[in-house]
Amino acid sequence: MNIGQAAKASGVSAKMIRYYEQTGLVSPAARSGAGYRTYAEKDVHTLRFIRRARDLGFSVEGIAELLALWRDRTRHSADVKDMALGHVAVLRKKITELEAMAQTLQSLASCCAGDERPDCPILKDIEDGTDGPARAPHRFGLLPDGGA
Amino acid sequence: MNIGQAAKASGVSAKMIRYYEQTGLVSPAARSGAGYRTYAEKDVHTLRFIRRARDLGFSVEGIAELLALWRDRTRHSADVKDMALGHVAVLRKKITELEAMAQTLQSLASCCAGDERPDCPILKDIEDGTDGPARAPHRFGLLPDGGA
DNA sequence: GTGGGGCTTCCCATTGTGGGAAGGTCAATG
DNA sequence: CATTGACCTTCCCACAATGGGAAGCCCCAC
């Protein structure tokens, strides 16, 4: 199976498969005489694992750990659980931050007339910083959505 | 005031101030004889506005719009409100996605013994993809946290 | 033998942010 | 006045994960 087939079968784009290979997340694929990467069912299985882990929000680095555990028949399920729960904590923290932003904005918006006049409590707040020293983060890229 | 002072006063790092200038979010600062950027209170005020908007999760592009509205004395508060609410919608969507991940992971973890044995429902699930075709996103960078 | 589609590698862009090097400046102290 | 240390300048690099696209080779079907 060539990379295009593997991509379709696994839900990971060809571009990403090459990237994962390049960064060492997956081992280099076998090559055909012409230099084409060839994949077996087993490889697709791994790619699928990766995609699912990505869908659960794990970083590539986290996936590397997960893959290592997956392949280690002597693993302790406690280690996997720790990773999962640790990630849940990260997720929840992020959610909390996002929620704080949303709530602030929402309440600000509810004080805004939303008409043709210029007066706006939202801008006033951003300007004066009444929203507290909430050192919240930002920078959460919105899904370029590599279509499934 | 030099850039370092402005950075401290506004909560925006010097690096970022230069970046914002370079990308046109703020207009080029005045320069001293030696080529040092100099800032007035007014500039710091603008930088503070930017930082607050970032804290509310707006992208630089969004902030550019917000700034334009802020400076436009003939703005309609409705436009500001639209932006705020639009952003809230984006935030909520993100939250929903994150929550789906957290919930899946949490429930999976709760089925995991978490002991020294290798059997693990979490890995099984990721492997077999029982978690549904939830094409959720990922890639939400966690705050490098430019400490304020 | 030719066309179209798939594959290869390589480079670029994205979004904000920080790190660091090489060099100029400035203020204070000896 | 000279040195020192803190500050400024520009320029390049890196990150994380992903897509876009170009140039060129390959393979199969017709």
Tab-separated table of C-alpha atoms (C1' of nucleotides) in Angstrom:
chain	number	residue	atom	x	y	z
A	1	MET	CA	0.000	0.000	0.000
A	2	ASN	CA	1.341	3.426	-0.941
A	3	ILE	CA	1.179	6.468	1.252
A	4	GLY	CA	-2.037	7.779	-0.275
A	5	GLN	CA	-3.849	4.541	0.517
A	6	ALA	CA	-2.430	4.491	4.011
A	7	ALA	CA	-3.548	8.074	4.497
A	8	LYS	CA	-7.095	7.283	3.469
A	9	ALA	CA	-7.167	4.147	5.543
A	10	SER	CA	-5.805	5.791	8.666
A	11	GLY	CA	-7.247	9.267	8.484
A	12	VAL	CA	-3.788	10.799	8.698
A	13	SER	CA	-2.801	12.922	5.714
A	14	ALA	CA	0.140	11.861	3.593
A	15	LYS	CA	1.874	15.053	4.565
A	16	MET	CA	1.521	14.236	8.213
A	17	ILE	CA	2.629	10.655	7.759
A	18	ARG	CA	5.865	11.898	6.240
A	19	TYR	CA	6.203	14.435	9.006
A	20	TYR	CA	5.724	11.779	11.678
A	21	GLU	CA	8.332	9.660	9.996
A	22	GLN	CA	10.728	12.538	9.742
A	23	THR	CA	10.364	13.462	13.381
A	24	GLY	CA	10.722	9.883	14.482
A	25	LEU	CA	7.215	9.340	15.804
A	26	VAL	CA	6.915	6.387	13.446
A	27	SER	CA	9.792	4.415	12.053
A	28	PRO	CA	10.710	4.919	8.412
A	29	ALA	CA	8.419	3.078	6.059
A	30	ALA	CA	9.748	0.392	3.783
A	31	ARG	CA	10.440	1.591	0.270
A	32	SER	CA	9.552	0.128	-3.085
A	33	GLY	CA	12.125	-0.119	-5.813
A	34	ALA	CA	11.196	3.318	-7.036
A	35	GLY	CA	11.503	4.826	-3.598
A	36	TYR	CA	7.785	4.859	-2.774
A	37	ARG	CA	6.903	4.335	0.855
A	38	THR	CA	4.945	1.139	1.362
A	39	TYR	CA	2.642	0.374	4.258
A	40	ALA	CA	1.236	-2.782	5.742
A	41	GLU	CA	-1.952	-3.132	7.754
A	42	LYS	CA	0.114	-3.013	10.898
A	43	ASP	CA	1.437	0.400	9.968
A	44	VAL	CA	-2.030	1.690	9.247
A	45	HIS	CA	-3.058	0.389	12.620
A	46	THR	CA	-0.350	2.468	14.239
A	47	LEU	CA	-1.317	5.528	12.229
A	48	ARG	CA	-4.876	5.102	13.307
A	49	PHE	CA	-3.734	4.953	16.907
A	50	ILE	CA	-1.893	8.186	16.372
A	51	ARG	CA	-4.861	9.890	14.834
A	52	ARG	CA	-7.135	8.881	17.682
A	53	ALA	CA	-4.636	10.118	20.210
A	54	ARG	CA	-4.449	13.418	18.350
A	55	ASP	CA	-8.222	13.610	18.425
A	56	LEU	CA	-8.043	13.264	22.173
A	57	GLY	CA	-5.794	16.292	22.211
A	58	PHE	CA	-2.459	14.653	22.882
A	59	SER	CA	0.584	16.391	21.530
A	60	VAL	CA	2.922	14.512	19.281
A	61	GLU	CA	5.283	14.218	22.191
A	62	GLY	CA	2.542	12.744	24.324
A	63	ILE	CA	1.661	10.347	21.564
A	64	ALA	CA	5.225	9.154	21.473
A	65	GLU	CA	4.908	8.179	25.129
A	66	LEU	CA	1.554	6.598	24.532
A	67	LEU	CA	2.934	4.600	21.636
A	68	ALA	CA	5.824	3.422	23.760
A	69	LEU	CA	3.405	2.225	26.412
A	70	TRP	CA	1.191	0.670	23.809
A	71	ARG	CA	4.048	-1.401	22.500
A	72	ASP	CA	5.434	-2.300	25.882
A	73	ARG	CA	3.849	-5.517	26.919
A	74	THR	CA	5.216	-5.107	30.412
A	75	ARG	CA	3.701	-1.667	30.917
A	76	HIS	CA	1.809	-0.797	34.039
A	77	SER	CA	-1.679	0.392	33.324
A	78	ALA	CA	-1.060	2.907	36.102
A	79	ASP	CA	1.335	4.746	33.815
A	80	VAL	CA	-1.220	4.984	31.074
A	81	LYS	CA	-3.835	6.146	33.514
A	82	ASP	CA	-1.495	8.785	34.836
A	83	MET	CA	-0.946	10.123	31.367
A	84	ALA	CA	-4.635	10.177	30.642
A	85	LEU	CA	-5.489	11.896	33.872
A	86	GLY	CA	-2.615	14.310	33.508
A	87	HIS	CA	-3.912	15.259	30.127
A	88	VAL	CA	-7.401	15.643	31.492
A	89	ALA	CA	-5.999	18.113	33.993
A	90	VAL	CA	-4.352	20.116	31.225
A	91	LEU	CA	-7.580	20.060	29.275
A	92	ARG	CA	-9.608	21.204	32.248
A	93	LYS	CA	-7.245	24.031	32.957
A	94	LYS	CA	-7.507	25.188	29.389
A	95	ILE	CA	-11.268	24.938	29.582
A	96	THR	CA	-11.327	27.008	32.728
A	97	GLU	CA	-9.278	29.710	31.097
A	98	LEU	CA	-11.404	29.752	28.006
A	99	GLU	CA	-14.513	29.862	30.107
A	100	ALA	CA	-13.227	32.856	32.018
A	101	MET	CA	-12.688	34.687	28.760
A	102	ALA	CA	-16.056	33.724	27.394
A	103	GLN	CA	-17.806	34.755	30.564
A	104	THR	CA	-16.095	38.107	30.764
A	105	LEU	CA	-16.892	38.831	27.160
A	106	GLN	CA	-20.427	37.638	27.506
A	107	SER	CA	-21.178	39.794	30.489
A	108	LEU	CA	-19.516	42.756	28.878
A	109	ALA	CA	-21.569	42.229	25.759
A	110	SER	CA	-24.746	42.032	27.761
A	111	CYS	CA	-24.039	45.548	29.003
A	112	CYS	CA	-23.555	46.843	25.485
A	113	ALA	CA	-26.497	48.441	23.772
A	114	GLY	CA	-25.446	47.089	20.421
A	115	ASP	CA	-26.924	49.928	18.469
A	116	GLU	CA	-25.607	52.666	16.213
A	117	ARG	CA	-24.200	54.763	19.027
A	118	PRO	CA	-20.488	54.645	19.787
A	119	ASP	CA	-20.631	54.165	23.548
A	120	CYS	CA	-19.494	50.696	24.377
A	121	PRO	CA	-18.764	49.133	27.738
A	122	ILE	CA	-16.774	46.402	26.043
A	123	LEU	CA	-14.176	48.773	24.679
A	124	LYS	CA	-14.211	50.727	27.910
A	125	ASP	CA	-13.420	47.621	29.829
A	126	ILE	CA	-10.637	46.492	27.564
A	127	GLU	CA	-9.227	49.971	27.713
A	128	ASP	CA	-9.295	50.364	31.473
A	129	GLY	CA	-8.671	46.785	32.284
A	130	THR	CA	-11.504	46.306	34.699
A	131	ASP	CA	-11.459	42.646	33.899
A	132	GLY	CA	-8.858	42.022	36.509
A	133	PRO	CA	-5.302	40.796	36.323
A	134	ALA	CA	-6.481	37.533	34.885
A	135	ARG	CA	-3.259	36.462	33.221
A	136	ALA	CA	-5.095	34.181	30.928
A	137	PRO	CA	-3.445	32.607	27.947
A	138	HIS	CA	-4.488	32.888	24.416
A	139	ARG	CA	-3.039	31.248	21.456
A	140	PHE	CA	-5.193	28.247	20.869
A	141	GLY	CA	-5.077	27.659	17.197
A	142	LEU	CA	-8.415	26.913	15.724
A	143	LEU	CA	-8.552	23.730	13.782
A	144	PRO	CA	-7.274	23.946	10.240
A	145	ASP	CA	-9.426	20.831	10.244
A	146	GLY	CA	-7.685	18.254	8.174
A	147	GLY	CA	-10.916	16.756	6.980
A	148	ALA	CA	-11.547	13.145	7.932
B	1	MET	CA	10.272	56.241	27.789
B	2	ASN	CA	12.256	53.452	26.134
B	3	ILE	CA	10.847	50.145	25.053
B	4	GLY	CA	11.789	48.378	28.283
B	5	GLN	CA	9.850	50.858	30.368
B	6	ALA	CA	6.908	50.668	28.022
B	7	ALA	CA	7.011	46.902	28.240
B	8	LYS	CA	6.909	46.939	32.009
B	9	ALA	CA	4.212	49.567	32.080
B	10	SER	CA	2.001	47.808	29.579
B	11	GLY	CA	2.609	44.186	30.316
B	12	VAL	CA	3.615	43.529	26.727
B	13	SER	CA	7.161	42.263	26.269
B	14	ALA	CA	9.635	44.364	24.323
B	15	LYS	CA	9.907	41.582	21.821
B	16	MET	CA	6.205	41.639	21.249
B	17	ILE	CA	6.052	45.404	21.000
B	18	ARG	CA	8.563	45.278	18.181
B	19	TYR	CA	6.627	42.465	16.576
B	20	TYR	CA	3.384	44.411	16.746
B	21	GLU	CA	5.104	47.363	15.193
B	22	GLN	CA	6.594	45.244	12.460
B	23	THR	CA	3.293	43.671	11.569
B	24	GLY	CA	1.507	46.979	11.601
B	25	LEU	CA	-0.706	46.400	14.609
B	26	VAL	CA	0.749	49.544	16.140
B	27	SER	CA	2.323	52.377	14.226
B	28	PRO	CA	6.095	52.759	14.331
B	29	ALA	CA	7.320	54.351	17.513
B	30	ALA	CA	9.181	57.646	17.461
B	31	ARG	CA	12.929	57.245	17.607
B	32	SER	CA	15.545	58.989	19.714
B	33	GLY	CA	18.716	60.321	18.157
B	34	ALA	CA	20.429	57.004	18.735
B	35	GLY	CA	17.595	55.081	17.139
B	36	TYR	CA	15.914	53.976	20.361
B	37	ARG	CA	12.154	53.672	20.224
B	38	THR	CA	10.445	56.134	22.531
B	39	TYR	CA	6.976	55.795	23.976
B	40	ALA	CA	4.509	58.217	25.465
B	41	GLU	CA	1.734	57.418	27.920
B	42	LYS	CA	-0.683	57.286	25.037
B	43	ASP	CA	1.311	54.501	23.430
B	44	VAL	CA	1.432	52.563	26.652
B	45	HIS	CA	-2.296	52.953	26.858
B	46	THR	CA	-2.670	51.367	23.462
B	47	LEU	CA	-0.311	48.561	24.376
B	48	ARG	CA	-2.307	47.901	27.485
B	49	PHE	CA	-5.438	47.714	25.380
B	50	ILE	CA	-3.739	45.171	23.203
B	51	ARG	CA	-2.641	43.074	26.111
B	52	ARG	CA	-6.118	42.991	27.588
B	53	ALA	CA	-7.581	42.002	24.279
B	54	ARG	CA	-5.026	39.200	24.030
B	55	ASP	CA	-5.994	38.109	27.509
B	56	LEU	CA	-9.552	37.834	26.309
B	57	GLY	CA	-8.336	35.489	23.634
B	58	PHE	CA	-8.525	37.732	20.603
B	59	SER	CA	-6.104	37.039	17.801
B	60	VAL	CA	-3.830	39.787	16.609
B	61	GLU	CA	-6.064	40.150	13.599
B	62	GLY	CA	-9.081	40.537	15.834
B	63	ILE	CA	-7.257	43.074	17.920
B	64	ALA	CA	-6.555	45.104	14.823
B	65	GLU	CA	-10.297	45.322	14.248
B	66	LEU	CA	-10.931	46.114	17.863
B	67	LEU	CA	-8.346	48.860	17.797
B	68	ALA	CA	-9.892	50.315	14.688
B	69	LEU	CA	-13.263	50.423	16.384
B	70	TRP	CA	-11.730	51.827	19.533
B	71	ARG	CA	-10.260	54.712	17.606
B	72	ASP	CA	-13.292	55.309	15.479
B	73	ARG	CA	-15.418	57.821	17.264
B	74	THR	CA	-18.271	57.168	14.865
B	75	ARG	CA	-18.320	53.438	15.515
B	76	HIS	CA	-21.522	51.585	16.197
B	77	SER	CA	-21.438	49.724	19.463
B	78	ALA	CA	-23.300	46.998	17.614
B	79	ASP	CA	-20.141	46.218	15.678
B	80	VAL	CA	-18.141	45.840	18.849
B	81	LYS	CA	-20.816	43.677	20.361
B	82	ASP	CA	-20.864	41.495	17.280
B	83	MET	CA	-17.150	40.949	17.546
B	84	ALA	CA	-17.370	40.116	21.207
B	85	LEU	CA	-20.223	37.706	20.733
B	86	GLY	CA	-18.595	36.164	17.706
B	87	HIS	CA	-15.539	35.528	19.738
B	88	VAL	CA	-17.586	34.077	22.545
B	89	ALA	CA	-19.017	31.630	20.049
B	90	VAL	CA	-15.540	30.585	18.959
B	91	LEU	CA	-14.516	30.185	22.557
B	92	ARG	CA	-17.548	28.099	23.392
B	93	LYS	CA	-16.956	25.852	20.440
B	94	LYS	CA	-13.420	25.283	21.550
B	95	ILE	CA	-14.594	24.604	25.076
B	96	THR	CA	-17.073	22.057	23.831
B	97	GLU	CA	-14.381	20.240	21.914
B	98	LEU	CA	-12.017	20.249	24.820
B	99	GLU	CA	-14.730	19.035	27.103
B	100	ALA	CA	-15.493	16.137	24.807
B	101	MET	CA	-11.872	15.092	24.953
B	102	ALA	CA	-11.653	15.469	28.694
B	103	GLN	CA	-14.815	13.516	29.220
B	104	THR	CA	-13.775	10.665	26.964
B	105	LEU	CA	-10.419	10.446	28.651
B	106	GLN	CA	-11.900	10.697	32.101
B	107	SER	CA	-14.378	7.908	31.537
B	108	LEU	CA	-11.735	5.758	29.944
B	109	ALA	CA	-9.433	6.346	32.885
B	110	SER	CA	-12.143	5.440	35.313
B	111	CYS	CA	-12.287	2.008	33.680
B	112	CYS	CA	-8.552	1.546	34.035
B	113	ALA	CA	-7.292	-0.380	37.027
B	114	GLY	CA	-4.212	1.785	37.265
B	115	ASP	CA	-2.045	-0.916	38.722
B	116	GLU	CA	1.057	-2.783	37.678
B	117	ARG	CA	-0.732	-4.971	35.165
B	118	PRO	CA	-0.544	-4.120	31.477
B	119	ASP	CA	-4.236	-4.424	30.597
B	120	CYS	CA	-5.569	-1.001	29.895
B	121	PRO	CA	-8.920	0.046	28.482
B	122	ILE	CA	-7.500	3.429	27.587
B	123	LEU	CA	-4.995	2.042	25.126
B	124	LYS	CA	-7.560	-0.446	23.880
B	125	ASP	CA	-9.916	2.365	23.116
B	126	ILE	CA	-7.381	4.494	21.343
B	127	GLU	CA	-6.324	1.476	19.384
B	128	ASP	CA	-9.761	0.409	18.285
B	129	GLY	CA	-11.240	3.825	18.084
B	130	THR	CA	-14.340	3.170	20.086
B	131	ASP	CA	-14.442	6.837	20.900
B	132	GLY	CA	-16.404	7.554	17.789
B	133	PRO	CA	-15.656	9.609	14.739
B	134	ALA	CA	-15.401	12.704	16.867
B	135	ARG	CA	-13.289	14.738	14.512
B	136	ALA	CA	-12.127	16.925	17.292
B	137	PRO	CA	-9.274	19.338	16.919
B	138	HIS	CA	-6.125	19.432	18.848
B	139	ARG	CA	-3.348	21.870	18.670
B	140	PHE	CA	-4.071	24.355	21.363
B	141	GLY	CA	-0.727	25.565	22.404
B	142	LEU	CA	-0.349	25.745	26.085
B	143	LEU	CA	0.820	29.067	27.377
B	144	PRO	CA	4.540	29.679	27.239
B	145	ASP	CA	3.260	32.142	29.796
B	146	GLY	CA	4.957	35.441	29.306
B	147	GLY	CA	4.767	36.111	32.995
B	148	ALA	CA	3.139	39.357	33.952
C	1	DG	C1'	4.016	6.361	-26.096
C	2	DT	C1'	1.394	9.393	-23.833
C	3	DG	C1'	-1.595	11.265	-20.244
C	4	DG	C1'	-3.002	11.656	-15.720
C	5	DG	C1'	-2.466	10.750	-11.209
C	6	DG	C1'	0.513	9.433	-7.484
C	7	DC	C1'	4.889	9.626	-5.442
C	8	DT	C1'	9.381	11.972	-4.056
C	9	DT	C1'	11.955	15.902	-1.840
C	10	DC	C1'	12.406	20.680	-0.684
C	11	DC	C1'	10.942	25.127	0.669
C	12	DC	C1'	7.446	28.355	2.467
C	13	DA	C1'	3.552	30.066	5.407
C	14	DT	C1'	0.959	29.986	9.390
C	15	DT	C1'	0.472	32.141	14.940
C	16	DG	C1'	2.600	34.275	18.685
C	17	DT	C1'	6.228	33.931	21.377
C	18	DG	C1'	10.910	33.567	23.171
C	19	DG	C1'	16.150	32.968	22.696
C	20	DG	C1'	20.357	34.642	21.410
C	21	DA	C1'	24.187	36.859	18.826
C	22	DA	C1'	26.636	40.980	17.239
C	23	DG	C1'	26.992	45.496	17.852
C	24	DG	C1'	25.769	50.467	19.281
C	25	DT	C1'	24.347	53.669	23.491
C	26	DC	C1'	23.881	55.559	27.702
C	27	DA	C1'	24.575	56.619	32.464
C	28	DA	C1'	27.210	56.085	36.370
C	29	DT	C1'	31.304	55.133	38.742
C	30	DG	C1'	36.208	54.945	39.367
D	1	DC	C1'	38.265	60.128	30.501
D	2	DA	C1'	37.667	55.121	30.538
D	3	DT	C1'	35.372	51.298	31.833
D	4	DT	C1'	31.397	48.686	33.059
D	5	DG	C1'	26.852	47.041	33.001
D	6	DA	C1'	22.365	47.657	31.595
D	7	DC	C1'	19.806	48.741	27.757
D	8	DC	C1'	18.837	49.257	22.981
D	9	DT	C1'	19.165	47.872	17.859
D	10	DT	C1'	18.634	44.361	14.016
D	11	DC	C1'	18.746	39.722	12.338
D	12	DC	C1'	18.151	34.875	12.505
D	13	DC	C1'	16.412	30.634	14.780
D	14	DA	C1'	13.065	27.708	17.174
D	15	DC	C1'	8.695	25.995	18.623
D	16	DA	C1'	3.997	22.839	17.100
D	17	DA	C1'	1.380	20.892	13.691
D	18	DT	C1'	-0.341	21.513	9.455
D	19	DG	C1'	-1.124	22.743	4.629
D	20	DG	C1'	0.426	24.570	-0.051
D	21	DG	C1'	3.011	24.166	-3.935
D	22	DA	C1'	6.883	23.376	-7.232
D	23	DA	C1'	10.054	20.349	-9.750
D	24	DG	C1'	10.770	16.018	-11.066
D	25	DC	C1'	10.261	10.886	-11.255
D	26	DC	C1'	7.137	6.670	-11.627
D	27	DC	C1'	3.427	3.655	-12.932
D	28	DC	C1'	-0.602	2.059	-15.135
D	29	DA	C1'	-3.978	2.159	-18.556
D	30	DC	C1'	-5.216	3.092	-23.003
